[in-house]
Short mmCIF file of C-alpha atoms in Angstrom, two decimals:
data_model
loop_
_atom_site.label_atom_id
_atom_site.label_comp_id
_atom_site.label_asym_id
_atom_site.label_seq_id
_atom_site.Cartn_x
_atom_site.Cartn_y
_atom_site.Cartn_z
CA UNK P 20 125.71 115.31 93.25
CA UNK P 21 125.51 118.27 90.88
CA UNK P 22 127.83 120.75 89.21
CA UNK P 23 127.63 124.51 89.84
CA UNK P 24 125.09 124.89 87.02
CA UNK P 25 122.70 122.45 88.70
CA UNK P 26 123.28 119.58 86.28
CA UNK P 27 124.13 116.05 87.51
CA UNK P 28 127.83 115.64 88.23
CA UNK P 29 129.57 114.08 85.23
CA UNK P 30 132.22 111.54 86.06
CA UNK P 31 134.58 109.47 83.89
CA UNK P 32 133.22 107.94 80.73
CA UNK P 33 131.43 104.62 81.09
CA UNK P 34 132.68 101.48 79.27
CA UNK P 35 130.34 102.15 76.34
CA UNK P 36 131.79 105.64 75.85
CA UNK P 37 128.87 107.60 77.34
CA UNK P 38 129.46 109.87 80.35
CA UNK P 39 128.67 108.37 83.75
CA UNK P 40 126.63 110.33 86.26
CA UNK P 41 126.22 109.99 90.00
CA UNK P 42 123.24 107.91 91.11
CA UNK P 43 120.18 109.88 92.14
CA UNK P 44 118.82 109.15 95.61
CA UNK P 45 115.27 109.83 96.80
CA UNK P 46 113.95 109.48 100.35
CA UNK P 47 111.41 111.10 102.64
CA UNK P 48 113.11 113.73 104.79
CA UNK P 49 110.09 114.04 107.16
CA UNK P 50 110.19 110.27 107.58
CA UNK P 51 113.85 110.33 108.57
CA UNK P 52 113.28 113.18 111.03
CA UNK P 53 110.32 111.44 112.65
CA UNK P 54 112.33 108.22 112.94
CA UNK P 55 115.21 109.95 114.70
CA UNK P 56 112.81 111.69 117.10
CA UNK P 57 111.02 108.41 117.88
CA UNK P 58 114.32 106.67 118.61
CA UNK P 59 115.45 109.51 120.89
CA UNK P 60 112.19 109.46 122.85
CA UNK P 61 112.31 105.67 123.11
CA UNK P 62 115.94 105.76 124.31
CA UNK P 63 114.99 108.22 127.05
CA UNK P 64 111.96 106.21 128.20
CA UNK P 65 113.72 102.84 128.08
CA UNK P 66 116.81 104.23 129.79
CA UNK P 67 114.66 105.66 132.57
CA UNK P 68 112.84 102.33 132.97
CA UNK P 69 116.11 100.40 133.18
CA UNK P 70 117.70 102.76 135.71
CA UNK P 71 114.65 103.53 137.84
CA UNK P 72 112.37 100.54 137.33
CA UNK P 73 111.79 97.78 139.86
CA UNK P 74 110.97 94.09 139.55
CA UNK P 75 110.59 92.97 135.94
CA UNK P 76 110.44 96.49 134.55
CA UNK P 77 114.15 96.83 133.62
CA UNK P 78 114.16 93.45 131.90
CA UNK P 79 110.93 94.15 130.02
CA UNK P 80 112.32 97.50 128.88
CA UNK P 81 115.54 95.92 127.60
CA UNK P 82 113.65 93.16 125.81
CA UNK P 83 111.44 95.77 124.16
CA UNK P 84 114.40 97.59 122.60
CA UNK P 85 114.73 95.48 119.41
CA UNK P 86 110.95 95.08 119.12
CA UNK P 87 110.57 98.85 118.91
CA UNK P 88 113.88 100.09 117.50
CA UNK P 89 114.26 97.86 114.45
CA UNK P 90 110.73 98.40 113.06
CA UNK P 91 111.15 102.17 113.53
CA UNK P 92 114.47 102.02 111.67
CA UNK P 93 112.88 99.85 108.98
CA UNK P 94 109.93 102.15 108.31
CA UNK P 95 111.59 105.56 108.71
CA UNK P 96 115.37 105.44 108.16
CA UNK P 97 115.82 102.47 105.85
CA UNK P 98 113.50 103.28 102.87
CA UNK P 99 115.36 104.87 99.97
CA UNK P 100 115.24 104.78 96.17
CA UNK P 101 118.46 104.85 94.15
CA UNK P 102 118.29 105.44 90.41
CA UNK P 103 121.52 104.34 88.77
CA UNK P 104 122.68 104.08 85.21
CA UNK P 105 121.60 100.47 84.76
CA UNK P 106 119.08 99.74 87.49
CA UNK P 107 116.60 101.02 90.02
CA UNK P 108 117.10 99.97 93.65
CA UNK P 109 114.06 100.26 95.92
CA UNK P 110 114.86 99.72 99.58
CA UNK P 111 111.65 99.08 101.50
CA UNK P 112 111.24 98.34 105.23
CA UNK P 113 111.62 94.56 105.02
CA UNK P 114 113.16 93.89 101.62
CA UNK P 115 115.17 95.42 98.77
CA UNK P 116 114.04 95.29 95.15
CA UNK P 117 116.71 95.59 92.44
CA UNK P 118 115.11 96.16 89.03
CA UNK P 119 117.25 96.63 85.90
CA UNK P 120 115.74 99.38 83.79
CA UNK P 121 114.78 96.95 81.02
CA UNK P 122 112.60 95.01 83.48
CA UNK P 123 110.70 98.11 84.65
CA UNK P 124 107.22 98.15 83.10
CA UNK P 125 106.02 101.36 84.75
CA UNK P 126 106.07 103.58 87.82
CA UNK P 127 102.81 105.15 88.93
CA UNK P 128 101.63 107.34 91.77
CA UNK P 129 98.11 106.84 93.06
CA UNK P 130 97.50 106.76 96.80
CA UNK P 131 101.02 105.32 96.96
CA UNK P 132 103.93 105.08 94.53
CA UNK P 133 104.16 101.66 92.89
CA UNK P 134 106.84 99.97 90.80
CA UNK P 135 105.67 97.50 88.17
CA UNK P 136 108.59 95.30 87.15
CA UNK P 137 109.03 91.72 86.07
CA UNK P 138 105.28 91.16 86.04
CA UNK P 139 104.92 92.05 89.73
CA UNK P 140 103.98 95.15 91.71
CA UNK P 141 106.08 96.64 94.51
CA UNK P 142 105.25 99.56 96.76
CA UNK P 143 107.87 102.31 96.99
CA UNK P 144 107.98 103.28 100.66
CA UNK P 145 110.68 105.93 100.26
CA UNK P 146 108.39 108.15 98.19
CA UNK P 147 105.18 108.67 100.19
CA UNK P 148 102.23 110.35 98.51
CA UNK P 149 101.00 113.55 100.12
CA UNK P 150 97.42 114.43 99.24
CA UNK P 151 97.97 117.84 100.85
CA UNK P 152 100.82 118.60 98.44
CA UNK P 153 98.67 117.51 95.52
CA UNK P 154 95.86 119.82 96.61
CA UNK P 155 98.29 122.73 96.95
CA UNK P 156 99.72 122.04 93.49
CA UNK P 157 96.23 121.79 92.00
CA UNK P 158 95.16 125.09 93.57
CA UNK P 159 98.31 126.82 92.28
CA UNK P 160 97.73 125.54 88.76
CA UNK P 161 94.07 126.50 88.75
CA UNK P 162 94.80 129.99 89.97
CA UNK P 163 97.28 130.47 87.14
CA UNK P 164 100.15 131.14 89.55
CA UNK P 165 102.37 128.59 87.88
CA UNK P 166 101.81 130.09 84.41
CA UNK P 167 102.43 133.60 85.65
CA UNK P 168 105.59 132.51 87.45
CA UNK P 169 106.89 130.85 84.28
CA UNK P 170 106.30 134.03 82.25
CA UNK P 171 108.10 136.21 84.80
CA UNK P 172 111.01 133.82 85.32
CA UNK P 173 109.93 132.94 88.86
CA UNK P 174 108.77 129.40 88.12
CA UNK P 175 111.36 127.65 90.24
CA UNK P 176 110.85 129.93 93.23
CA UNK P 177 107.07 129.61 93.03
CA UNK P 178 107.34 125.83 92.81
CA UNK P 179 109.62 125.67 95.84
CA UNK P 180 107.12 127.64 97.89
CA UNK P 181 104.35 125.28 96.77
CA UNK P 182 106.09 121.90 96.82
CA UNK P 183 109.70 120.65 96.88
CA UNK P 184 111.29 120.64 93.44
CA UNK P 185 112.85 117.45 92.06
CA UNK P 186 115.85 117.86 89.77
CA UNK P 187 114.91 116.95 86.21
CA UNK P 188 111.16 117.13 86.84
CA UNK P 189 109.16 118.12 83.74
CA UNK P 190 106.65 119.96 85.95
CA UNK P 191 108.07 121.38 89.23
CA UNK P 192 104.62 122.58 90.33
CA UNK P 193 103.39 119.02 90.94
CA UNK P 194 103.56 117.21 94.29
CA UNK P 195 106.97 115.84 95.23
CA UNK P 196 105.94 112.20 94.87
CA UNK P 197 104.46 112.83 91.42
CA UNK P 198 107.65 114.60 90.32
CA UNK P 199 109.84 111.72 91.51
CA UNK P 200 107.59 109.19 89.77
CA UNK P 201 107.76 111.14 86.51
CA UNK P 202 111.55 111.45 86.68
CA UNK P 203 111.98 107.72 87.40
CA UNK P 204 109.59 106.77 84.60
CA UNK P 205 111.50 108.95 82.15
CA UNK P 206 114.80 107.46 83.36
CA UNK P 207 113.47 103.94 82.87
CA UNK P 208 112.35 104.69 79.32
CA UNK P 209 115.66 106.36 78.46
CA UNK P 210 117.89 103.60 79.86
CA UNK P 211 115.86 100.48 79.11
CA UNK P 212 117.72 99.89 75.85
CA UNK P 213 121.17 99.67 77.43
CA UNK P 214 122.75 96.18 77.18
CA UNK P 215 123.88 96.52 80.81
CA UNK P 216 120.35 97.43 81.96
CA UNK P 217 118.91 93.99 81.21
CA UNK P 218 118.26 91.17 83.65
CA UNK P 219 115.67 89.81 86.08
CA UNK P 220 114.27 91.58 89.10
CA UNK P 221 115.97 90.60 92.35
CA UNK P 222 114.25 90.70 95.74
CA UNK P 223 116.31 90.41 98.91
CA UNK P 224 114.83 90.21 102.40
CA UNK P 225 116.40 92.39 105.09
CA UNK P 226 117.22 89.77 107.69
CA UNK P 227 119.29 92.13 109.84
CA UNK P 228 115.99 93.88 110.62
CA UNK P 229 113.65 90.87 110.63
CA UNK P 230 115.73 88.50 112.79
CA UNK P 231 116.42 90.88 115.74
CA UNK P 232 112.76 91.96 115.75
CA UNK P 233 111.53 88.37 116.00
CA UNK P 234 114.13 87.42 118.60
CA UNK P 235 113.28 90.51 120.62
CA UNK P 236 109.59 89.64 120.47
CA UNK P 237 110.30 86.14 121.78
CA UNK P 238 112.45 87.58 124.56
CA UNK P 239 109.80 90.15 125.48
CA UNK P 240 107.04 87.54 125.71
CA UNK P 241 109.32 85.27 127.75
CA UNK P 242 110.22 87.99 130.24
CA UNK P 243 106.58 88.97 130.69
CA UNK P 244 105.30 85.42 131.10
CA UNK P 245 108.05 83.95 133.28
#
């Protein structure tokens, strides 16, 4: 949430006297859109199979619902990254990683965005790397378009036409995933010294996704075999 001047919304003062800001949330919009479309198509196909199918078909279709729906939800709708005042929360398809800023060693973007925290490495599903965006950003920088836009006061508009702009990014001409990684790295370095940002990394499995998927798989195999 931001104020009218584009800065993060400032709320009441935190216990240590510093202003508190709304958590920043990052997720892949194309991923969410594709997930919704997949679920709609699946609902239409499964509904048609249940209503019009004969023999085992309706039962197989019903048993296939959790096997298909929950993984789609896990990989498209569930992933999100939340950067708070004291910690970074990475919600991946099958588990959630809660890393206090003091435990974050680094964030890096290669072929995927990775979080290094507590001596371990975790992939950040909510921030997919787009090689196409990187190529566009590289071409814009080489052509001098970014420098020209900065001189003429059109930097933000030029960046938006090239790649999405992340609030607080030191270089809005870079690919979206690289901007997010840079912002999160800077946030980790800035907040690591807070007393409330200390603690171990917590990893929680998402059983509400895992359990129905496994049960649905058992049911699907049973319906097909019996």
